[in-house]
Amino acid sequence: MKTTQYNSITRKVLIVAFCMFMSITANVKAKNSESMKKKILFVVTNHEKKGNTGEKTGFYLSEVTHPWDVLTSAGYEVDFVSPKGGKAPVEGFNLSDLTNKKFWLDEIYRQKIENTLKPDNINPKEYAAIHFAGGHGALWDLPNNKQIIALASKIYENNGFISAVSHGSAGLLNIKLDDKYLVDGKKINAFTNEEETAVKLDKAAPFLLESKLIERGAIFEKSGLWQEHVTVDQRLVTGQNPQSAKAVGEVLLEQLTASQTIAKLTMYEVPENATESFRKALKDYVTASLSSKENIMAEAFYEQDKPNILWLIERWNGKKQLEDFGKKTQAKALQSLTEKSLKTAPKIYYVKDLEPLTKEQWRKTSKKEDNQLVIMLFVDGKKGTEQNFKDTYHIAMPQFRSEPGVVTYQLSEIEGDETQFVTYEKFRSNDAFQYHLNFPPIKPVIEYLETSIKKPPFQNGLHNLIEFAPMTRE
């Protein structure tokens, strides 16, 4: 009897210790995240003449001010850099545009734009993103400035974002990653050849930007003259023209916000006599989570073949937000039940979403008439094949998400091991899933799974999940 009691106490102590460790780890990560400065670097041109036309040029004012307004309103600080530093020339100077006026009357930012930093003064580690503003001047001095190219490369390699609008995409032309052009194979947007012809500068410009980007391997997207058009590919956001400047800022902000998301998968192996209690506690936790403005998504499932295996899947705007929710009644109740009822500590995976979804996309639900099917697939790739896996999914995932029977589709990388991934796939029915299995874009994915994982067959990593919270439907 004493031995049994000792083992029970020891088990509970170990579970408490484990949970405390996970809490401390999350707290440290949150503090590290908070310590990072929310700064974005804007690149502007120093070039003042449109070829031999005699016309003045520079950076286009609204291509700075409209993204600036979006990002600073969200709490980001903006610094300005130019190839030579100092005062940057302006074109498109229109103070009837209220955002332009707001910027121009802001003493701090007016001082910054009239005293832009030199590339030597910039520490790329301080910035979450770099934005290339347009204006025809960008065609002359941004593509070949080695220092700014190096800054952009370093920010991107540090998991930062790059954005550009209109002629600002000229700054992307010679950025290379591992001897490959950044734009090669990526969807890109910029001032089009037709727009250049329409403003009668196709002969004066040193090159046609659309043509040069295509030459570098870009998949060029465009709309009609002066139409708003923004393209996103991985951590690259590009806009077609001045009319797209605000939208570039908004999309960049969405991407930055998504990159700070904490995504957590928790698996509970529950004794049969505690299953009902756990399901109720998880339902309460999910309901409370979804009512929090800081929550992106929360769902609870049991495994189809193992009903005592329960999963809590959640995403939050940041680590601190998750930690704060841990103080709520429902979170404490779940924690207490975990400590009291489980023989083994829950298994926790923190994951990083690749090409993340927005909150609105995560909260998309099946329809009432659907017979929903949810799958998670854990993939443990062979060392050295992980980039191939990500590249394969990069091509396939937009097509998967566009399938009529797909509700949600997300690929995530498991933190702590770059060779481990997990997919989250929600289908409207089994028929939709069968359609997916025969969908041509899945063939390269299946080929990878059959040849490049550590322990085949890949079906061993499949988990069929049955949702029990929140069970909302359209």
Tab-separated table of C-alpha atoms in Angstrom:
chain	number	residue	atom	x	y	z
A	1	MET	CA	0.000	0.000	0.000
A	2	LYS	CA	2.816	2.392	0.895
A	3	THR	CA	4.608	1.557	-2.350
A	4	THR	CA	1.473	2.281	-4.369
A	5	GLN	CA	0.977	5.581	-2.590
A	6	TYR	CA	4.644	6.530	-3.117
A	7	ASN	CA	4.418	5.750	-6.859
A	8	SER	CA	1.230	7.774	-7.200
A	9	ILE	CA	2.766	10.783	-5.469
A	10	THR	CA	5.969	10.473	-7.492
A	11	ARG	CA	3.981	10.300	-10.716
A	12	LYS	CA	2.039	13.440	-9.851
A	13	VAL	CA	5.199	15.296	-8.871
A	14	LEU	CA	6.791	14.377	-12.205
A	15	ILE	CA	3.744	15.559	-14.135
A	16	VAL	CA	3.679	18.852	-12.212
A	17	ALA	CA	7.414	19.290	-12.806
A	18	PHE	CA	7.001	18.618	-16.499
A	19	CYS	CA	4.157	21.120	-16.809
A	20	MET	CA	6.188	23.694	-14.884
A	21	PHE	CA	9.104	23.098	-17.273
A	22	MET	CA	6.880	23.631	-20.315
A	23	SER	CA	5.483	26.801	-18.728
A	24	ILE	CA	8.982	28.133	-18.021
A	25	THR	CA	10.067	27.292	-21.580
A	26	ALA	CA	7.063	29.130	-23.022
A	27	ASN	CA	7.761	32.071	-20.687
A	28	VAL	CA	11.383	32.308	-21.823
A	29	LYS	CA	10.309	32.158	-25.463
A	30	ALA	CA	7.724	34.869	-24.799
A	31	LYS	CA	10.313	37.131	-23.179
A	32	ASN	CA	12.718	36.554	-26.049
A	33	SER	CA	9.950	37.419	-28.498
A	34	GLU	CA	8.997	40.539	-26.559
A	35	SER	CA	12.621	41.688	-26.462
A	36	MET	CA	12.791	41.745	-30.254
A	37	LYS	CA	12.301	45.247	-31.606
A	38	LYS	CA	9.300	45.857	-33.837
A	39	LYS	CA	11.202	47.676	-36.565
A	40	ILE	CA	10.894	47.752	-40.347
A	41	LEU	CA	13.452	49.169	-42.746
A	42	PHE	CA	12.181	51.228	-45.705
A	43	VAL	CA	14.503	51.576	-48.711
A	44	VAL	CA	14.227	54.715	-50.867
A	45	THR	CA	16.161	55.908	-53.899
A	46	ASN	CA	18.642	58.794	-54.159
A	47	HIS	CA	18.324	59.043	-57.951
A	48	GLU	CA	16.782	62.309	-59.202
A	49	LYS	CA	16.513	62.209	-63.025
A	50	LYS	CA	14.373	60.143	-65.386
A	51	GLY	CA	17.063	59.246	-67.892
A	52	ASN	CA	17.486	61.921	-70.560
A	53	THR	CA	13.951	63.292	-70.280
A	54	GLY	CA	14.912	66.213	-68.045
A	55	GLU	CA	12.140	65.212	-65.635
A	56	LYS	CA	12.757	64.902	-61.895
A	57	THR	CA	12.210	61.645	-60.045
A	58	GLY	CA	12.880	60.070	-56.651
A	59	PHE	CA	10.823	57.858	-54.343
A	60	TYR	CA	7.071	57.981	-54.869
A	61	LEU	CA	5.606	59.536	-51.744
A	62	SER	CA	2.446	57.428	-51.357
A	63	GLU	CA	4.488	54.231	-51.755
A	64	VAL	CA	6.198	55.207	-48.521
A	65	THR	CA	3.342	56.843	-46.638
A	66	HIS	CA	0.552	54.314	-47.140
A	67	PRO	CA	2.522	51.244	-45.932
A	68	TRP	CA	4.104	53.457	-43.243
A	69	ASP	CA	0.664	54.437	-41.907
A	70	VAL	CA	-0.534	50.815	-41.739
A	71	LEU	CA	2.603	49.544	-40.028
A	72	THR	CA	3.208	52.368	-37.554
A	73	SER	CA	-0.466	52.263	-36.547
A	74	ALA	CA	0.151	48.616	-35.605
A	75	GLY	CA	3.084	49.587	-33.374
A	76	TYR	CA	6.039	49.175	-35.733
A	77	GLU	CA	8.848	51.711	-35.922
A	78	VAL	CA	10.120	52.564	-39.412
A	79	ASP	CA	13.673	53.546	-40.346
A	80	PHE	CA	14.778	54.790	-43.764
A	81	VAL	CA	17.883	53.858	-45.707
A	82	SER	CA	19.083	54.943	-49.152
A	83	PRO	CA	22.195	54.041	-51.159
A	84	LYS	CA	23.973	57.303	-50.275
A	85	GLY	CA	22.062	58.307	-47.144
A	86	GLY	CA	20.893	61.864	-46.504
A	87	LYS	CA	17.890	63.611	-48.066
A	88	ALA	CA	15.885	61.473	-50.456
A	89	PRO	CA	14.286	63.159	-53.514
A	90	VAL	CA	10.499	62.872	-53.833
A	91	GLU	CA	8.086	62.458	-56.714
A	92	GLY	CA	4.324	62.148	-56.516
A	93	PHE	CA	4.286	64.930	-53.909
A	94	ASN	CA	0.564	65.312	-53.244
A	95	LEU	CA	-0.542	66.623	-49.859
A	96	SER	CA	-4.228	66.453	-50.800
A	97	ASP	CA	-3.712	62.758	-50.038
A	98	LEU	CA	-4.407	62.797	-46.291
A	99	THR	CA	-1.975	59.973	-45.566
A	100	ASN	CA	0.790	61.834	-47.405
A	101	LYS	CA	-0.054	64.929	-45.390
A	102	LYS	CA	-0.066	63.002	-42.112
A	103	PHE	CA	3.408	61.692	-42.855
A	104	TRP	CA	4.801	65.017	-44.053
A	105	LEU	CA	3.592	66.834	-40.940
A	106	ASP	CA	5.001	64.199	-38.598
A	107	GLU	CA	8.174	65.850	-37.291
A	108	ILE	CA	9.922	62.593	-36.384
A	109	TYR	CA	9.358	60.897	-39.726
A	110	ARG	CA	9.902	64.047	-41.761
A	111	GLN	CA	13.311	64.246	-40.067
A	112	LYS	CA	13.982	60.593	-40.878
A	113	ILE	CA	13.134	60.856	-44.584
A	114	GLU	CA	15.251	64.007	-44.967
A	115	ASN	CA	18.171	62.312	-43.201
A	116	THR	CA	18.034	58.746	-44.436
A	117	LEU	CA	20.574	56.336	-43.033
A	118	LYS	CA	23.486	54.934	-45.000
A	119	PRO	CA	23.605	51.142	-45.381
A	120	ASP	CA	26.720	51.042	-43.166
A	121	ASN	CA	24.623	52.374	-40.262
A	122	ILE	CA	22.122	49.514	-40.385
A	123	ASN	CA	22.126	46.363	-38.251
A	124	PRO	CA	19.873	43.911	-40.135
A	125	LYS	CA	19.215	41.900	-36.959
A	126	GLU	CA	17.058	44.762	-35.653
A	127	TYR	CA	14.459	44.494	-38.416
A	128	ALA	CA	11.504	42.184	-38.937
A	129	ALA	CA	11.078	43.290	-42.558
A	130	ILE	CA	12.511	45.453	-45.321
A	131	HIS	CA	10.293	47.412	-47.716
A	132	PHE	CA	11.398	48.764	-51.100
A	133	ALA	CA	9.437	51.883	-52.068
A	134	GLY	CA	9.025	52.705	-55.736
A	135	GLY	CA	9.383	55.783	-57.853
A	136	HIS	CA	11.231	55.664	-61.163
A	137	GLY	CA	14.505	56.557	-59.463
A	138	ALA	CA	14.594	53.054	-57.962
A	139	LEU	CA	15.402	51.606	-61.403
A	140	TRP	CA	18.761	53.356	-61.474
A	141	ASP	CA	20.326	52.930	-58.041
A	142	LEU	CA	18.627	50.073	-56.158
A	143	PRO	CA	19.299	46.968	-58.308
A	144	ASN	CA	23.094	47.099	-58.063
A	145	ASN	CA	23.670	48.522	-54.600
A	146	LYS	CA	25.585	45.661	-52.991
A	147	GLN	CA	25.164	46.947	-49.432
A	148	ILE	CA	21.381	47.168	-49.613
A	149	ILE	CA	21.237	43.798	-51.374
A	150	ALA	CA	23.266	42.347	-48.493
A	151	LEU	CA	20.925	43.942	-45.914
A	152	ALA	CA	17.844	42.515	-47.618
A	153	SER	CA	19.436	39.064	-47.909
A	154	LYS	CA	20.350	39.033	-44.235
A	155	ILE	CA	16.888	40.157	-43.084
A	156	TYR	CA	15.271	37.467	-45.223
A	157	GLU	CA	17.712	34.791	-44.024
A	158	ASN	CA	16.837	35.789	-40.447
A	159	ASN	CA	13.222	34.759	-41.232
A	160	GLY	CA	12.264	38.351	-41.940
A	161	PHE	CA	9.994	39.604	-44.713
A	162	ILE	CA	10.639	41.568	-47.884
A	163	SER	CA	8.042	43.792	-49.501
A	164	ALA	CA	8.159	46.064	-52.526
A	165	VAL	CA	5.726	48.206	-54.450
A	166	SER	CA	5.811	49.331	-58.079
A	167	HIS	CA	9.375	50.189	-59.193
A	168	GLY	CA	10.586	49.230	-55.724
A	169	SER	CA	10.677	45.629	-56.995
A	170	ALA	CA	13.819	46.689	-58.885
A	171	GLY	CA	15.557	46.329	-55.531
A	172	LEU	CA	14.788	42.592	-55.607
A	173	LEU	CA	16.455	41.869	-58.938
A	174	ASN	CA	19.920	40.935	-57.708
A	175	ILE	CA	19.170	39.548	-54.251
A	176	LYS	CA	20.525	36.011	-54.127
A	177	LEU	CA	20.102	33.154	-51.661
A	178	ASP	CA	22.570	30.284	-52.068
A	179	ASP	CA	23.504	31.494	-55.580
A	180	LYS	CA	19.872	31.548	-56.662
A	181	TYR	CA	17.953	34.749	-57.330
A	182	LEU	CA	15.381	35.437	-54.628
A	183	VAL	CA	12.660	35.989	-57.233
A	184	ASP	CA	13.434	32.791	-59.163
A	185	GLY	CA	10.375	30.564	-59.076
A	186	LYS	CA	8.377	32.999	-56.928
A	187	LYS	CA	5.205	34.873	-57.804
A	188	ILE	CA	6.133	38.545	-58.157
A	189	ASN	CA	4.340	41.777	-58.919
A	190	ALA	CA	5.683	45.172	-60.071
A	191	PHE	CA	5.076	48.131	-62.384
A	192	THR	CA	4.140	46.469	-65.664
A	193	ASN	CA	5.496	46.986	-69.170
A	194	GLU	CA	2.065	48.287	-70.196
A	195	GLU	CA	2.069	50.839	-67.381
A	196	GLU	CA	5.581	51.950	-68.345
A	197	THR	CA	4.410	52.473	-71.921
A	198	ALA	CA	1.303	54.315	-70.712
A	199	VAL	CA	3.438	56.913	-68.868
A	200	LYS	CA	5.731	57.141	-71.949
A	201	LEU	CA	8.878	56.147	-70.073
A	202	ASP	CA	9.450	52.735	-71.629
A	203	LYS	CA	12.299	54.197	-73.723
A	204	ALA	CA	13.799	56.400	-70.993
A	205	ALA	CA	13.933	53.688	-68.323
A	206	PRO	CA	17.209	51.723	-68.119
A	207	PHE	CA	15.171	48.504	-68.451
A	208	LEU	CA	11.587	47.272	-68.316
A	209	LEU	CA	11.073	45.927	-64.807
A	210	GLU	CA	8.519	43.266	-65.702
A	211	SER	CA	10.788	41.848	-68.405
A	212	LYS	CA	13.844	41.893	-66.145
A	213	LEU	CA	12.018	40.078	-63.329
A	214	ILE	CA	10.847	37.387	-65.750
A	215	GLU	CA	14.439	37.095	-66.982
A	216	ARG	CA	15.459	36.390	-63.365
A	217	GLY	CA	12.968	33.516	-63.194
A	218	ALA	CA	10.029	35.303	-61.532
A	219	ILE	CA	6.470	34.131	-62.101
A	220	PHE	CA	5.082	37.558	-62.962
A	221	GLU	CA	1.495	38.390	-62.032
A	222	LYS	CA	-0.381	41.517	-63.065
A	223	SER	CA	-3.705	43.225	-63.461
A	224	GLY	CA	-4.826	45.995	-65.833
A	225	LEU	CA	-3.477	49.539	-65.851
A	226	TRP	CA	-3.490	51.183	-62.386
A	227	GLN	CA	-5.417	48.317	-60.791
A	228	GLU	CA	-4.612	47.349	-57.205
A	229	HIS	CA	-2.776	44.025	-57.175
A	230	VAL	CA	-0.737	42.431	-54.379
A	231	THR	CA	1.079	39.107	-54.622
A	232	VAL	CA	2.370	36.999	-51.727
A	233	ASP	CA	4.842	34.170	-52.055
A	234	GLN	CA	6.451	32.754	-48.931
A	235	ARG	CA	7.899	35.806	-47.107
A	236	LEU	CA	7.805	38.086	-50.143
A	237	VAL	CA	5.020	40.665	-50.664
A	238	THR	CA	4.906	42.727	-53.869
A	239	GLY	CA	2.483	45.310	-55.271
A	240	GLN	CA	1.969	46.447	-58.848
A	241	ASN	CA	1.728	50.239	-58.675
A	242	PRO	CA	1.082	53.231	-56.365
A	243	GLN	CA	-2.562	52.173	-56.134
A	244	SER	CA	-1.360	48.968	-54.407
A	245	ALA	CA	0.783	50.667	-51.743
A	246	LYS	CA	-1.689	50.555	-48.861
A	247	ALA	CA	-2.632	46.949	-49.608
A	248	VAL	CA	1.057	45.976	-49.585
A	249	GLY	CA	1.323	47.429	-46.078
A	250	GLU	CA	-1.808	45.584	-44.957
A	251	VAL	CA	-0.671	42.242	-46.365
A	252	LEU	CA	2.815	42.682	-44.911
A	253	LEU	CA	1.242	43.374	-41.524
A	254	GLU	CA	-0.866	40.202	-41.822
A	255	GLN	CA	2.267	38.206	-42.604
A	256	LEU	CA	4.209	39.726	-39.708
A	257	THR	CA	1.338	39.030	-37.316
A	258	ALA	CA	1.060	35.433	-38.489
A	259	SER	CA	4.810	34.935	-38.019
A	260	GLN	CA	4.465	35.766	-34.310
A	261	THR	CA	1.738	33.179	-33.837
A	262	ILE	CA	2.329	30.383	-31.350
A	263	ALA	CA	0.913	27.101	-32.577
A	264	LYS	CA	0.612	24.278	-30.060
A	265	LEU	CA	-0.559	20.676	-30.412
A	266	THR	CA	-1.175	18.750	-27.199
A	267	MET	CA	-1.890	15.011	-27.081
A	268	TYR	CA	-3.482	13.526	-23.948
A	269	GLU	CA	-3.474	9.788	-23.344
A	270	VAL	CA	-6.445	9.536	-21.001
A	271	PRO	CA	-7.492	6.592	-18.782
A	272	GLU	CA	-10.882	5.250	-19.813
A	273	ASN	CA	-12.531	6.277	-16.525
A	274	ALA	CA	-11.415	9.912	-17.032
A	275	THR	CA	-12.365	10.341	-20.702
A	276	GLU	CA	-15.688	12.084	-20.090
A	277	SER	CA	-14.162	14.506	-17.597
A	278	PHE	CA	-11.349	15.349	-19.997
A	279	ARG	CA	-13.672	15.933	-22.930
A	280	LYS	CA	-15.733	18.337	-20.832
A	281	ALA	CA	-12.633	20.177	-19.624
A	282	LEU	CA	-11.327	20.456	-23.183
A	283	LYS	CA	-14.694	21.709	-24.443
A	284	ASP	CA	-14.704	24.403	-21.767
A	285	TYR	CA	-11.098	25.319	-22.629
A	286	VAL	CA	-11.851	25.566	-26.368
A	287	THR	CA	-15.007	27.625	-25.827
A	288	ALA	CA	-13.173	30.088	-23.593
A	289	SER	CA	-10.219	30.258	-26.003
A	290	LEU	CA	-12.398	31.098	-28.981
A	291	SER	CA	-14.001	33.963	-27.087
A	292	SER	CA	-10.579	35.587	-26.554
A	293	LYS	CA	-9.600	38.203	-29.153
A	294	GLU	CA	-6.005	36.945	-28.875
A	295	ASN	CA	-6.943	33.436	-29.982
A	296	ILE	CA	-6.650	32.453	-33.643
A	297	MET	CA	-8.085	28.963	-33.437
A	298	ALA	CA	-8.835	26.214	-30.904
A	299	GLU	CA	-10.222	22.748	-31.548
A	300	ALA	CA	-10.375	19.447	-29.670
A	301	PHE	CA	-10.495	15.932	-31.139
A	302	TYR	CA	-10.298	12.282	-30.251
A	303	GLU	CA	-8.620	9.716	-32.459
A	304	GLN	CA	-11.001	7.587	-34.483
A	305	ASP	CA	-9.216	4.321	-33.651
A	306	LYS	CA	-8.172	5.304	-30.116
A	307	PRO	CA	-10.955	7.309	-28.447
A	308	ASN	CA	-8.893	7.747	-25.282
A	309	ILE	CA	-6.263	9.742	-27.237
A	310	LEU	CA	-7.383	13.370	-27.164
A	311	TRP	CA	-5.863	16.308	-29.037
A	312	LEU	CA	-6.004	20.014	-28.294
A	313	ILE	CA	-4.936	22.156	-31.263
A	314	GLU	CA	-4.585	25.888	-30.671
A	315	ARG	CA	-3.003	29.021	-32.095
A	316	TRP	CA	-2.545	32.378	-30.399
A	317	ASN	CA	-1.305	35.802	-31.440
A	318	GLY	CA	1.813	35.359	-29.319
A	319	LYS	CA	3.435	33.358	-26.547
A	320	LYS	CA	2.503	35.909	-23.896
A	321	GLN	CA	-1.157	35.690	-24.925
A	322	LEU	CA	-1.115	31.917	-24.481
A	323	GLU	CA	0.607	32.295	-21.136
A	324	ASP	CA	-1.986	34.850	-19.985
A	325	PHE	CA	-4.814	32.514	-20.979
A	326	GLY	CA	-3.182	29.848	-18.798
A	327	LYS	CA	-4.327	31.890	-15.781
A	328	LYS	CA	-8.007	31.601	-16.776
A	329	THR	CA	-10.385	29.316	-14.887
A	330	GLN	CA	-10.844	26.879	-17.778
A	331	ALA	CA	-7.079	26.526	-18.334
A	332	LYS	CA	-6.477	25.940	-14.632
A	333	ALA	CA	-9.242	23.326	-14.525
A	334	LEU	CA	-7.668	21.432	-17.430
A	335	GLN	CA	-4.243	21.653	-15.808
A	336	SER	CA	-5.614	20.371	-12.487
A	337	LEU	CA	-7.335	17.450	-14.199
A	338	THR	CA	-4.112	16.640	-16.063
A	339	GLU	CA	-2.098	16.510	-12.849
A	340	LYS	CA	-4.731	14.414	-11.082
A	341	SER	CA	-5.729	11.893	-13.758
A	342	LEU	CA	-2.884	11.210	-16.187
A	343	LYS	CA	-0.279	8.502	-15.757
A	344	THR	CA	2.010	10.193	-18.289
A	345	ALA	CA	2.455	13.867	-19.042
A	346	PRO	CA	0.717	15.129	-22.187
A	347	LYS	CA	2.879	15.262	-25.296
A	348	ILE	CA	3.300	18.823	-26.535
A	349	TYR	CA	4.412	19.940	-29.983
A	350	TYR	CA	5.150	23.578	-30.732
A	351	VAL	CA	5.022	24.099	-34.479
A	352	LYS	CA	5.865	26.820	-36.960
A	353	ASP	CA	3.287	27.223	-39.724
A	354	LEU	CA	4.696	27.414	-43.248
A	355	GLU	CA	2.755	29.862	-45.441
A	356	PRO	CA	0.386	30.482	-42.526
A	357	LEU	CA	-3.353	30.998	-42.653
A	358	THR	CA	-5.162	34.026	-41.278
A	359	LYS	CA	-7.526	33.890	-38.307
A	360	GLU	CA	-10.471	34.123	-40.702
A	361	GLN	CA	-9.165	31.159	-42.691
A	362	TRP	CA	-8.552	29.079	-39.549
A	363	ARG	CA	-12.094	29.716	-38.356
A	364	LYS	CA	-13.669	28.588	-41.603
A	365	THR	CA	-15.951	25.649	-40.825
A	366	SER	CA	-17.567	22.722	-42.582
A	367	LYS	CA	-21.222	22.902	-43.562
A	368	LYS	CA	-24.066	21.338	-41.611
A	369	GLU	CA	-24.611	18.688	-44.251
A	370	ASP	CA	-20.917	17.746	-44.434
A	371	ASN	CA	-19.513	14.517	-43.037
A	372	GLN	CA	-16.272	16.154	-41.913
A	373	LEU	CA	-12.955	14.301	-42.035
A	374	VAL	CA	-9.828	15.616	-40.293
A	375	ILE	CA	-6.334	14.224	-40.696
A	376	MET	CA	-2.971	15.018	-39.168
A	377	LEU	CA	0.091	13.519	-40.795
A	378	PHE	CA	3.409	13.562	-38.936
A	379	VAL	CA	6.382	13.396	-41.294
A	380	ASP	CA	9.936	12.642	-40.162
A	381	GLY	CA	12.117	13.338	-43.193
A	382	LYS	CA	15.648	12.152	-43.803
A	383	LYS	CA	18.320	14.716	-42.958
A	384	GLY	CA	19.084	16.871	-45.987
A	385	THR	CA	15.683	16.376	-47.638
A	386	GLU	CA	13.740	18.923	-45.590
A	387	GLN	CA	14.095	21.793	-48.084
A	388	ASN	CA	12.921	19.535	-50.890
A	389	PHE	CA	9.850	18.691	-48.805
A	390	LYS	CA	9.093	22.369	-48.172
A	391	ASP	CA	9.640	23.280	-51.828
A	392	THR	CA	7.341	20.451	-52.929
A	393	TYR	CA	4.602	21.642	-50.575
A	394	HIS	CA	5.170	25.271	-51.549
A	395	ILE	CA	4.039	24.397	-55.063
A	396	ALA	CA	1.246	22.037	-54.032
A	397	MET	CA	-0.323	23.735	-51.012
A	398	PRO	CA	-2.090	26.636	-52.811
A	399	GLN	CA	-3.642	24.053	-55.136
A	400	PHE	CA	-4.691	21.858	-52.225
A	401	ARG	CA	-6.304	24.836	-50.505
A	402	SER	CA	-8.283	25.638	-53.653
A	403	GLU	CA	-9.878	22.168	-53.860
A	404	PRO	CA	-13.678	22.467	-53.445
A	405	GLY	CA	-13.751	19.821	-50.710
A	406	VAL	CA	-10.940	21.284	-48.598
A	407	VAL	CA	-11.892	23.375	-45.559
A	408	THR	CA	-8.398	23.885	-44.102
A	409	TYR	CA	-4.931	22.808	-45.173
A	410	GLN	CA	-1.746	23.702	-43.296
A	411	LEU	CA	1.819	22.439	-43.279
A	412	SER	CA	3.866	23.127	-40.148
A	413	GLU	CA	7.433	22.483	-39.077
A	414	ILE	CA	7.904	21.015	-35.604
A	415	GLU	CA	10.076	23.315	-33.508
A	416	GLY	CA	13.387	21.854	-32.424
A	417	ASP	CA	13.863	19.541	-35.414
A	418	GLU	CA	13.888	20.943	-38.942
A	419	THR	CA	13.326	17.472	-40.451
A	420	GLN	CA	9.960	16.948	-38.712
A	421	PHE	CA	6.679	18.264	-40.080
A	422	VAL	CA	2.963	17.886	-39.518
A	423	THR	CA	0.079	18.539	-41.884
A	424	TYR	CA	-3.418	19.488	-40.747
A	425	GLU	CA	-6.057	18.604	-43.320
A	426	LYS	CA	-9.784	19.205	-42.923
A	427	PHE	CA	-12.119	17.877	-45.634
A	428	ARG	CA	-15.860	18.213	-46.069
A	429	SER	CA	-16.284	14.457	-46.592
A	430	ASN	CA	-14.495	11.220	-47.353
A	431	ASP	CA	-15.328	11.758	-51.034
A	432	ALA	CA	-13.457	15.070	-50.874
A	433	PHE	CA	-10.503	13.263	-49.324
A	434	GLN	CA	-10.528	10.610	-52.049
A	435	TYR	CA	-10.594	13.383	-54.651
A	436	HIS	CA	-7.565	14.890	-52.915
A	437	LEU	CA	-5.670	11.585	-53.051
A	438	ASN	CA	-6.202	11.490	-56.833
A	439	PHE	CA	-5.516	15.204	-57.377
A	440	PRO	CA	-2.472	15.471	-59.729
A	441	PRO	CA	-0.538	18.025	-57.577
A	442	ILE	CA	-0.331	15.447	-54.763
A	443	LYS	CA	1.908	13.124	-56.785
A	444	PRO	CA	5.242	14.839	-55.925
A	445	VAL	CA	4.194	14.902	-52.250
A	446	ILE	CA	3.414	11.170	-52.253
A	447	GLU	CA	6.696	10.502	-54.044
A	448	TYR	CA	8.582	12.310	-51.276
A	449	LEU	CA	6.669	10.464	-48.555
A	450	GLU	CA	7.454	7.111	-50.178
A	451	THR	CA	11.172	7.778	-50.684
A	452	SER	CA	12.478	10.341	-48.203
A	453	ILE	CA	11.171	9.616	-44.699
A	454	LYS	CA	13.100	7.836	-41.966
A	455	LYS	CA	10.595	5.096	-41.137
A	456	PRO	CA	8.210	4.134	-43.937
A	457	PRO	CA	5.407	3.636	-44.620
A	458	PHE	CA	4.264	7.229	-44.172
A	459	GLN	CA	0.779	5.987	-43.254
A	460	ASN	CA	2.176	5.207	-39.786
A	461	GLY	CA	2.188	8.965	-39.149
A	462	LEU	CA	-1.513	9.389	-39.938
A	463	HIS	CA	-4.028	10.371	-37.247
A	464	ASN	CA	-7.740	10.349	-38.120
A	465	LEU	CA	-9.435	12.834	-35.826
A	466	ILE	CA	-13.045	13.255	-34.730
A	467	GLU	CA	-13.931	16.758	-33.575
A	468	PHE	CA	-15.871	17.260	-30.352
A	469	ALA	CA	-15.194	20.934	-29.732
A	470	PRO	CA	-16.282	23.480	-30.847
A	471	MET	CA	-18.400	21.551	-33.415
A	472	THR	CA	-19.564	24.740	-35.157
A	473	ARG	CA	-20.867	24.449	-38.726
A	474	GLU	CA	-21.910	26.873	-41.455
